[in-house]
Amino acid sequence: MSVAQPGVDEVFTPHEKTFGEKLWKSMKEFPLVYFGGLIIVLLLLVAIFAPLLYTMDPNTGNINTGLTAQGLPVPPNHEYILGTDSMGRDIYSRVIEGSRISLTVGVFSTLMTLVIGTCVGLISGYFGGWVDTIMMRITDMILAFPFFLFSLALIAIIGQGLWTVLFALGVTSWGVMARVCRGLVLQLKEFEYVQAERAVGASRWRIMFRVILPNTFGPIIVLATLQVGFAMLAEAGLSYLGIGIAPPMASWGNMIQDGMQTYQYAPWTLWAPGLALFIAVLGFNLMGDGLRDIFDPHNTTHG
Amino acid sequence: MAEVLLEVKDLRKYFPIRRGVMQRTVGHVKAVDGITFDLMQGETLGVVGESGCGKSTMGRSILRLLEPTSGSVVFEGQNVVGLSRSKMQTMRREMQIVFQDPYASLNPRFSIRQTLMEPMIVHHLYTPKQRMERVGSLLDRVGLDPDYGARYPHEFSGGQRQRIGIARALALNPKLIILDEPVAALDVSVQSQVLNLLEDLQEEFNLTYIFVAHDLSVVRHISDRVLVMYLGKMAEQAETEELFSQPLHPYTRALMSAVPVPDPDIKRERVILQGDLPSPANPPSGCTFHTRCPMAMDICKQQIPEWKEAKPQHLVACHLYNE
């Protein structure tokens, strides 16, 4: 064995790129992620500043100007940019107002899924054995249960409303998240850095939440982003069926339902909320799919 | 030599093989099958054997990273096997491990400082300020710039990462460090640096090492005593020079003859083993080595050879040495 000086091995200094350079490179590479992100940011701004964007109150019908002499919705004009609905309410203001409901439901129900899903996945994967078996059978049940039926039953029990919808979505859609998380944990817990943490004497909870959990974030964030889009659609679906957000409150779902009754002679009542829903969900899906590409280790072109 | 630090007695680790819907146990993989040795304070025990012979499993069973199936591991008079979780936690301050793969052994989301502080935080040692200082001195001690603390693992090379792994093992001032093939994944030039570092640290902190490896020249360089394992069982154990100059077990001889000698003029007798390592789930009867042994006798197929002293301080499990 030759004697070598310790401490003088390879010095490792990669070429540092500026943040701007990196951002531009990644924007060129994954344009859809940034497009999706842009949609999401715009949506957030609209939802936050909704009251400033109204041209009139979204929930009151305008009896004088909002309906024609025959009592029909008014088509888009200079006063009502996107026309009015069957009650003479301004559709533009209602679409703006609906973004708040959609985002609230989408984000909060996803947060709920995230908390339940990752906890179930972590505990199930880390402890294994009968804990794993029981938790995964429960997950199977959740995954096998028709979501709309479950929500219907839940709403019948605790009554209609924003929080009911939120809760119904949260407790029914964590199955996939738990599965993905468990899979990641099973893989990560055999990693040497997790073993090293055990050798150091860290408690099981510390290993689970401080070491393993942060390393599952990549795939979990992708899933959560896609889940937001799904939850927004589900909320619209429930509202469309009349069991989601109750009418005077504006939600894209119940606006579409309202529009269905008049679309033959006033199709604009359907277009505006439909398009809004389409763009919002598209934004989240683009972002989610794009993030999946970025996190994919086989995609070696980035970095 | 000083007093005994670690006594391993008849350590076994069997992994159940489960089949079918009911997950019935249909057999066992006998990864570690009756390992016994004593380790003196300040000594280095080299453990060698082919891939899959249970070397690493043995190391991890001693630390209870894998729960041993049976046997005892007595560290400073206390049996580690069966200790409660809290007592085991205290015990972990005394024994640490360095892993083989420097790319998998550091948490990619922890900075080097976090990685090195983690053991101290877990054991509630020192004040935050002292911890910072200690991280700096640990990095310095393993030959890295103390300012590297803020960096993340991906910014380092394999050799540097292995030094960080060693620093983490040192953070708690342990008495025993299990080195699980610490240089197998490194370039030869970096290997010697890391080995020298390990030797320096051993002297400075009076450390005791269990050095698991499959590279015989590395083991010869660093060990005081060598244990040869085959299929989870002990084949031979002796002082390093004794073992390398006079190997007794046919398996050890085969291993020795596989070490390349950097001199083309030296003619050597090569013992080339036929076939693969048999499955530890279904080991051969009698002496597990008889299927590949060039000197196998009838008795080898029937009787398990005894583990005994063939010469003073030279233990072997082979029927050739039954008088």
XYZ file of C-alpha atoms in Angstrom:
626
model
C 0.000 0.000 0.000
C 1.430 3.296 -0.993
C 1.291 6.141 1.434
C -0.737 9.051 0.211
C -1.541 12.332 1.827
C -5.065 12.356 3.192
C -7.107 15.398 2.366
C -5.669 16.210 -0.994
C -7.967 14.082 -3.079
C -10.099 15.383 -5.883
C -11.313 18.933 -5.550
C -14.770 19.141 -6.984
C -15.913 22.507 -8.274
C -18.571 22.375 -10.976
C -19.179 25.339 -13.226
C -21.749 27.455 -11.394
C -24.604 28.631 -13.576
C -26.564 31.692 -12.609
C -30.158 31.212 -11.539
C -31.377 33.014 -14.671
C -29.436 30.693 -16.966
C -30.784 27.619 -15.214
C -34.343 28.942 -15.332
C -34.126 29.733 -19.050
C -32.659 26.322 -19.819
C -35.355 24.530 -17.896
C -38.088 26.703 -19.469
C -36.862 25.744 -22.907
C -36.796 22.123 -21.914
C -40.113 21.840 -20.098
C -42.301 24.623 -21.547
C -45.523 22.900 -20.517
C -44.653 22.942 -16.821
C -44.169 26.666 -16.937
C -47.337 27.115 -19.006
C -49.278 25.083 -16.441
C -47.616 27.015 -13.640
C -48.612 30.296 -15.291
C -52.239 29.177 -15.468
C -52.150 28.190 -11.791
C -50.620 31.494 -10.738
C -53.205 33.463 -12.740
C -55.970 31.356 -11.228
C -54.644 32.039 -7.729
C -54.474 35.779 -8.397
C -58.035 35.773 -9.738
C -59.295 33.875 -6.699
C -57.484 36.104 -4.210
C -58.500 39.381 -5.813
C -61.978 38.219 -6.884
C -63.896 41.074 -5.198
C -61.816 43.617 -7.117
C -62.577 41.938 -10.442
C -66.366 41.760 -10.117
C -68.304 44.096 -12.311
C -71.342 43.497 -10.127
C -72.469 41.296 -7.258
C -72.278 37.676 -8.443
C -75.183 36.418 -6.367
C -77.968 38.918 -7.043
C -80.108 38.818 -10.150
C -80.564 42.037 -12.073
C -84.293 42.164 -12.704
C -84.270 45.279 -14.892
C -81.363 44.748 -17.241
C -80.291 41.153 -16.602
C -83.225 39.512 -18.356
C -84.931 40.186 -21.643
C -88.571 41.243 -21.848
C -89.485 37.565 -22.217
C -87.509 36.760 -19.045
C -84.644 35.053 -20.899
C -80.877 35.393 -20.217
C -79.185 38.349 -21.901
C -76.401 37.506 -24.391
C -72.910 38.992 -23.875
C -72.937 42.777 -24.286
C -71.037 45.803 -22.979
C -72.682 45.610 -19.564
C -72.548 41.832 -19.079
C -69.289 40.754 -20.700
C -70.219 37.099 -20.718
C -73.980 37.518 -20.631
C -76.347 36.619 -17.792
C -77.873 33.401 -16.560
C -81.495 32.367 -16.089
C -81.771 34.473 -12.947
C -80.287 37.572 -14.558
C -76.970 37.262 -12.706
C -73.727 38.385 -14.338
C -71.883 35.273 -15.560
C -68.465 36.947 -15.660
C -68.671 37.842 -11.966
C -69.962 34.391 -11.134
C -67.121 32.662 -12.988
C -64.649 34.799 -11.047
C -66.396 33.944 -7.795
C -66.492 30.245 -8.766
C -62.693 30.139 -8.997
C -62.565 30.605 -5.223
C -64.733 27.579 -4.588
C -62.885 25.441 -7.104
C -59.479 26.313 -5.728
C -60.545 25.962 -2.110
C -61.975 22.523 -2.747
C -59.075 21.492 -4.959
C -56.302 22.622 -2.642
C -57.776 21.741 0.738
C -59.122 18.343 -0.217
C -55.709 17.579 -1.721
C -54.003 18.648 1.490
C -56.251 16.247 3.335
C -55.399 13.459 0.895
C -51.754 14.326 1.289
C -51.797 14.100 5.067
C -53.834 10.887 5.236
C -52.134 9.255 2.262
C -48.536 9.885 3.304
C -49.173 8.930 6.933
C -50.838 5.663 5.962
C -48.134 4.981 3.391
C -45.266 5.775 5.761
C -46.546 3.728 8.674
C -47.645 0.854 6.488
C -44.380 0.707 4.579
C -42.047 1.259 7.488
C -43.592 -1.046 10.052
C -44.629 -3.760 7.615
C -46.078 -7.007 8.939
C -49.659 -7.059 10.135
C -49.839 -3.232 10.389
C -49.076 -3.125 6.680
C -51.601 -5.839 5.878
C -54.451 -4.140 7.749
C -53.722 -0.680 6.387
C -53.386 -1.884 2.828
C -56.670 -3.796 3.018
C -58.361 -0.587 4.180
C -56.706 1.206 1.269
C -58.043 -1.486 -1.059
C -61.530 -0.777 0.235
C -61.141 2.953 -0.295
C -59.833 2.379 -3.807
C -62.624 -0.050 -4.651
C -65.431 2.152 -3.309
C -67.277 4.235 -5.928
C -66.391 7.775 -5.002
C -69.662 9.456 -6.013
C -71.726 6.951 -4.087
C -69.642 7.473 -0.995
C -69.871 11.254 -1.268
C -73.618 10.984 -1.798
C -73.989 8.959 1.385
C -71.706 11.293 3.303
C -73.572 14.388 2.181
C -76.868 12.730 3.078
C -75.521 12.253 6.586
C -73.766 15.541 7.315
C -75.607 17.866 4.954
C -74.688 19.879 1.898
C -71.996 22.543 1.838
C -68.465 23.506 0.932
C -66.865 21.700 3.864
C -68.834 18.547 3.236
C -67.623 18.418 -0.353
C -64.101 19.063 0.819
C -64.247 16.376 3.438
C -65.931 13.863 1.132
C -63.187 14.345 -1.440
C -60.420 14.247 1.129
C -61.413 10.994 2.793
C -62.150 9.116 -0.418
C -59.196 9.888 -2.617
C -56.097 9.144 -0.544
C -55.832 5.535 -1.721
C -53.464 6.057 -4.619
C -51.341 8.446 -2.578
C -50.975 5.885 0.206
C -50.000 3.183 -2.260
C -47.367 5.289 -3.973
C -45.981 6.471 -0.650
C -45.807 2.933 0.745
C -43.965 1.755 -2.331
C -41.401 4.510 -1.961
C -40.943 3.805 1.739
C -40.369 0.099 1.102
C -37.623 1.057 -1.285
C -36.107 3.850 0.806
C -35.983 2.002 4.114
C -33.360 -0.385 2.752
C -31.120 2.506 1.721
C -27.869 2.725 3.601
C -28.492 6.237 4.820
C -31.659 5.051 6.529
C -29.735 2.133 8.018
C -27.072 4.578 9.169
C -29.743 6.614 10.914
C -30.850 3.451 12.709
C -27.265 2.649 13.656
C -26.977 6.114 15.158
C -29.930 5.287 17.379
C -32.666 7.552 16.008
C -36.241 6.657 16.935
C -38.527 5.083 14.381
C -40.678 8.215 14.122
C -37.669 10.397 13.566
C -36.473 8.114 10.776
C -39.917 8.017 9.198
C -40.700 11.701 9.261
C -37.306 13.334 9.078
C -35.362 10.982 6.848
C -37.778 8.980 4.723
C -40.648 11.439 4.263
C -38.627 14.254 2.635
C -37.186 11.753 0.187
C -40.648 10.740 -1.019
C -41.636 14.298 -1.909
C -40.837 14.181 -5.649
C -43.454 11.634 -6.737
C -45.881 12.749 -4.025
C -45.884 16.341 -5.289
C -46.626 15.130 -8.815
C -49.526 13.095 -7.526
C -50.833 15.977 -5.409
C -50.774 18.371 -8.349
C -52.785 15.974 -10.475
C -55.104 15.403 -7.523
C -55.958 19.114 -7.361
C -57.224 18.960 -10.936
C -59.198 15.820 -10.194
C -60.740 17.334 -7.057
C -61.839 20.417 -8.983
C -63.558 18.219 -11.543
C -65.147 16.122 -8.810
C -66.470 19.214 -7.062
C -68.004 20.393 -10.339
C -69.480 16.935 -10.809
C -71.052 16.913 -7.362
C -72.363 20.448 -7.782
C -73.711 19.531 -11.199
C -75.687 16.730 -9.587
C -77.002 19.241 -7.095
C -75.312 17.701 -4.080
C -72.192 19.846 -3.985
C -72.209 23.574 -3.539
C -75.772 24.804 -2.991
C -77.113 27.313 -5.531
C -76.971 30.925 -4.614
C -73.256 30.369 -4.050
C -71.455 30.273 -7.381
C -69.484 27.191 -8.322
C -68.512 26.196 -11.830
C -70.355 22.923 -11.381
C -73.691 24.358 -10.427
C -73.323 27.063 -13.080
C -72.952 24.361 -15.706
C -76.003 22.636 -14.323
C -77.933 25.886 -14.465
C -76.699 26.426 -18.011
C -77.906 23.004 -19.106
C -81.491 24.208 -18.702
C -81.095 27.183 -20.990
C -78.318 26.218 -23.372
C -80.615 25.750 -26.354
C -81.375 29.434 -26.557
C -78.594 30.835 -24.314
C -75.477 28.690 -24.866
C -73.170 31.283 -23.252
C -74.456 30.181 -19.858
C -72.628 26.925 -20.437
C -69.483 28.110 -22.185
C -68.001 30.388 -19.610
C -67.937 28.064 -16.556
C -67.078 25.085 -18.762
C -64.117 26.839 -20.286
C -62.945 28.094 -16.890
C -63.048 24.572 -15.481
C -61.255 23.204 -18.537
C -58.418 25.734 -18.318
C -57.963 25.346 -14.559
C -57.803 21.551 -14.659
C -55.540 21.705 -17.708
C -53.170 23.954 -15.759
C -52.826 21.515 -12.898
C -52.505 18.497 -15.171
C -49.830 20.115 -17.318
C -47.913 21.039 -14.207
C -48.270 17.558 -12.709
C -47.278 15.736 -15.879
C -44.367 18.076 -16.436
C -43.094 17.638 -12.891
C -43.231 13.899 -13.410
C -40.952 14.313 -16.428
C -38.571 16.502 -14.471
C -38.361 14.079 -11.551
C -37.965 11.051 -13.806
C -34.431 9.792 -13.208
C -34.332 8.306 -16.703
C -34.715 11.765 -18.131
C -31.068 12.693 -18.205
C -31.271 15.795 -20.338
C -31.888 18.139 -17.424
C -29.575 19.201 -14.655
C -3.476 -7.017 24.174
C -5.955 -5.311 26.381
C -9.210 -6.762 27.638
C -11.980 -8.280 25.537
C -14.315 -5.676 24.064
C -16.723 -7.829 22.142
C -17.666 -11.478 22.414
C -19.794 -12.945 19.687
C -21.152 -16.367 20.499
C -22.875 -18.691 18.090
C -24.484 -15.815 16.205
C -27.118 -16.905 13.710
C -29.271 -14.992 11.284
C -31.814 -16.980 9.281
C -34.119 -15.315 6.798
C -37.422 -17.180 6.444
C -38.518 -18.126 2.935
C -42.244 -17.630 2.689
C -44.441 -19.067 -0.008
C -48.055 -19.181 -0.982
C -51.149 -17.246 -0.009
C -50.779 -17.910 3.689
C -47.105 -16.908 3.648
C -46.076 -20.162 5.253
C -42.415 -20.483 6.120
C -41.058 -23.229 3.908
C -37.389 -22.893 4.763
C -34.606 -20.599 5.855
C -31.725 -18.861 4.202
C -28.944 -19.412 6.687
C -27.053 -16.209 6.023
C -25.045 -16.331 9.239
C -24.800 -19.739 10.832
C -22.966 -19.990 14.109
C -20.278 -17.345 14.230
C -18.133 -17.157 17.364
C -15.209 -14.853 18.044
C -13.691 -12.560 20.620
C -12.443 -9.116 19.847
C -9.812 -7.340 21.943
C -9.814 -3.653 22.647
C -7.942 -1.841 19.867
C -7.782 -4.851 17.587
C -8.808 -5.121 13.946
C -10.565 -8.278 12.864
C -10.731 -8.792 9.112
C -13.671 -10.810 7.836
C -13.303 -12.257 4.351
C -15.284 -14.513 2.077
C -16.997 -14.609 -1.286
C -19.948 -12.393 -2.132
C -23.041 -13.722 -0.439
C -21.217 -15.615 2.320
C -22.894 -13.550 5.040
C -20.102 -11.127 5.956
C -22.241 -8.013 5.788
C -25.215 -9.718 7.393
C -22.961 -10.668 10.285
C -21.838 -7.058 10.733
C -25.396 -5.799 10.685
C -26.569 -8.483 13.081
C -23.938 -7.463 15.613
C -25.318 -3.922 15.512
C -28.866 -5.273 15.490
C -29.654 -3.465 12.287
C -30.856 -6.953 11.504
C -32.314 -8.824 14.447
C -30.182 -11.944 15.079
C -32.093 -15.229 15.069
C -30.077 -16.574 17.964
C -26.751 -16.273 19.699
C -25.299 -13.536 21.814
C -23.268 -10.412 21.231
C -21.642 -9.336 24.463
C -20.225 -5.846 24.372
C -18.239 -4.852 27.464
C -19.982 -7.499 29.521
C -23.482 -6.671 28.354
C -25.462 -8.816 25.954
C -26.721 -6.565 23.179
C -29.190 -9.112 21.826
C -32.526 -8.692 23.549
C -31.808 -5.245 24.981
C -34.815 -2.944 25.180
C -35.148 -0.143 22.666
C -34.006 2.554 25.076
C -31.040 0.582 26.411
C -30.067 -0.271 22.861
C -30.123 3.406 21.991
C -27.540 4.142 24.668
C -25.523 1.186 23.453
C -25.447 2.574 19.934
C -23.159 5.341 21.077
C -20.464 2.728 21.534
C -20.715 0.924 18.212
C -21.028 2.438 14.779
C -20.862 1.364 11.158
C -19.360 2.637 7.911
C -21.116 1.421 4.796
C -19.821 0.191 1.494
C -21.570 2.442 -0.986
C -20.666 6.074 -0.350
C -23.374 7.137 -2.802
C -26.192 5.441 -0.899
C -24.997 6.044 2.641
C -25.576 9.801 2.832
C -29.050 11.313 2.877
C -29.268 13.416 -0.308
C -31.528 15.925 1.429
C -29.281 16.569 4.425
C -26.355 18.916 4.209
C -23.088 17.473 5.485
C -23.523 19.460 8.669
C -26.982 18.002 9.251
C -25.711 14.489 8.570
C -22.894 14.880 11.076
C -25.042 16.613 13.689
C -27.792 14.030 13.519
C -26.095 11.542 15.897
C -25.442 14.275 18.454
C -29.022 15.554 18.240
C -30.448 12.047 18.588
C -28.405 11.484 21.736
C -28.917 14.988 23.133
C -25.198 15.635 23.274
C -23.590 19.081 23.445
C -25.096 22.515 22.940
C -25.910 23.679 19.402
C -22.759 25.792 19.361
C -20.562 22.911 20.473
C -22.150 20.714 17.836
C -21.152 23.179 15.132
C -17.604 23.179 16.404
C -17.545 19.428 16.601
C -18.763 19.098 12.990
C -15.881 21.336 11.954
C -13.311 19.343 13.865
C -14.694 16.021 12.611
C -14.457 17.192 9.011
C -10.973 18.429 9.653
C -10.022 15.136 11.269
C -11.075 13.067 8.263
C -9.190 15.370 5.932
C -11.957 17.580 4.599
C -12.315 21.346 4.658
C -14.468 22.308 7.701
C -16.289 24.807 5.467
C -17.782 21.931 3.445
C -20.470 21.537 6.114
C -23.021 23.581 4.221
C -22.718 21.473 1.080
C -24.830 18.522 0.008
C -23.646 14.964 -0.756
C -23.984 15.273 -4.544
C -21.249 17.896 -4.523
C -18.655 15.374 -3.347
C -16.684 12.554 -4.937
C -16.824 8.955 -3.753
C -13.687 9.233 -1.622
C -14.875 12.422 0.003
C -18.254 10.902 0.747
C -16.619 7.916 2.375
C -14.674 10.310 4.603
C -17.968 11.929 5.570
C -19.367 8.486 6.360
C -16.377 7.864 8.611
C -16.847 11.248 10.285
C -20.466 10.356 11.022
C -19.373 7.088 12.620
C -16.882 9.025 14.758
C -19.393 11.658 15.858
C -20.451 9.728 18.943
C -16.943 8.678 19.983
C -17.643 4.974 19.640
C -15.343 2.185 20.779
C -16.195 -0.250 18.006
C -16.663 0.534 14.330
C -17.866 -2.053 11.866
C -16.396 -1.268 8.471
C -18.633 -2.908 5.914
C -16.417 -3.038 2.826
C -15.510 0.629 3.276
C -13.133 0.811 0.334
C -14.655 -1.687 -2.109
C -16.455 1.026 -4.066
C -13.451 3.361 -4.320
C -10.605 3.794 -6.804
C -7.389 2.084 -5.811
C -5.586 5.393 -5.222
C -8.389 6.641 -2.999
C -8.595 3.262 -1.255
C -5.128 3.618 0.182
C -5.865 7.137 1.424
C -8.989 5.974 3.204
C -7.186 2.961 4.667
C -4.429 5.174 5.993
C -7.027 7.478 7.477
C -8.701 4.528 9.190
C -5.387 3.391 10.656
C -4.580 6.878 11.931
C -7.994 7.190 13.531
C -7.672 3.800 15.164
C -4.457 4.846 16.814
C -5.725 8.259 17.840
C -9.059 7.181 19.339
C -8.118 3.630 20.349
C -10.806 2.210 18.090
C -11.627 -1.432 17.558
C -12.526 -2.442 14.011
C -14.369 -5.268 12.382
C -13.235 -4.927 8.804
C -15.476 -6.753 6.352
C -13.993 -7.124 2.880
C -13.456 -9.437 -0.018
C -10.151 -7.899 -1.069
C -7.479 -9.991 0.619
C -4.599 -7.568 0.122
C -6.593 -4.846 1.853
C -7.468 -7.170 4.713
C -3.872 -8.270 5.074
C -2.776 -4.655 5.251
C -5.149 -3.547 7.976
C -6.080 -6.586 10.105
C -4.479 -8.075 13.193
C -6.547 -11.205 12.906
C -8.579 -12.641 10.032
C -11.764 -14.669 10.007
C -12.581 -16.562 6.816
C -16.253 -17.255 6.222
C -17.867 -19.672 3.831
C -21.635 -19.913 3.368
C -22.428 -18.285 6.691
C -20.061 -20.495 8.667
C -16.561 -19.952 9.950
C -13.866 -21.710 7.950
C -10.679 -20.482 9.538
C -9.397 -17.879 11.937
C -5.829 -16.883 12.773
C -3.416 -14.010 13.209
C -2.978 -12.248 9.875
C 0.611 -13.294 9.140
C 0.007 -16.850 10.289
C -3.055 -17.144 8.082
C -1.402 -15.687 5.016
C 1.796 -17.699 5.365
C 0.199 -20.992 6.385
C -3.430 -21.233 5.386
C -4.907 -24.514 6.563
C -8.418 -24.700 5.201
C -8.588 -25.634 1.494
C -10.997 -22.749 0.974
C -8.563 -20.245 2.418
C -5.849 -21.672 0.172
C -8.071 -21.209 -2.846
C -8.769 -17.626 -1.840
C -5.078 -16.919 -1.334
C -4.107 -18.339 -4.685
C -6.586 -16.008 -6.353
C -4.722 -12.924 -5.160
C -2.727 -11.565 -8.087
C 1.009 -11.186 -7.501
C 2.607 -8.301 -9.371
C 5.569 -10.387 -10.554
C 5.224 -12.509 -13.701
C 8.232 -14.683 -12.838
C 6.743 -16.137 -9.724
C 5.241 -19.494 -10.503
C 2.429 -20.340 -8.222
C 0.216 -23.254 -7.614
C -3.271 -22.048 -8.347
C -6.240 -23.661 -6.709
C -9.227 -22.906 -8.860
C -12.594 -23.622 -7.349
C -15.199 -25.276 -9.518
C -18.799 -24.197 -9.546
C -20.703 -21.500 -7.731
C -21.357 -20.824 -4.108
C -24.148 -23.260 -3.137
C -27.448 -21.761 -2.025
C -27.490 -20.887 1.675
C -31.171 -21.881 1.646
C -30.167 -25.467 0.971
C -26.565 -25.899 2.080
C -24.685 -29.128 1.307
C -24.597 -31.801 3.999
C -21.610 -32.276 6.272
C -18.920 -29.715 5.537
C -20.651 -27.105 3.379
C -17.475 -26.742 1.311
C -17.230 -30.394 0.225
C -18.949 -29.758 -3.131
C -16.082 -27.547 -4.266
C -13.232 -28.800 -2.147
C -10.242 -30.241 -4.064
C -9.376 -32.407 -1.065
C -12.821 -33.669 -0.151
C -13.005 -37.011 1.629
C -15.933 -39.290 2.369
C -16.328 -37.998 5.880
C -16.798 -34.447 4.583
C -20.168 -35.363 3.081
C -21.529 -36.788 6.290
C -20.083 -34.970 9.243
C -19.937 -31.288 10.015
C -16.299 -30.531 10.873
C -15.598 -29.290 14.363
C -14.324 -25.779 14.999
C -11.065 -26.312 16.799
C -7.533 -25.193 17.305
C -5.273 -26.926 14.801
C -2.269 -24.917 15.955
C -2.021 -22.441 18.808
C -4.216 -19.423 18.031
C -5.120 -20.919 14.685
C -8.659 -22.234 14.461
C -10.094 -24.140 11.557
C -13.185 -26.156 10.677
C -11.898 -28.946 8.454
C -11.678 -32.755 8.671
C -8.125 -32.657 7.306
C -6.929 -31.552 10.700
C -8.558 -34.247 12.789
C -5.761 -36.457 13.871
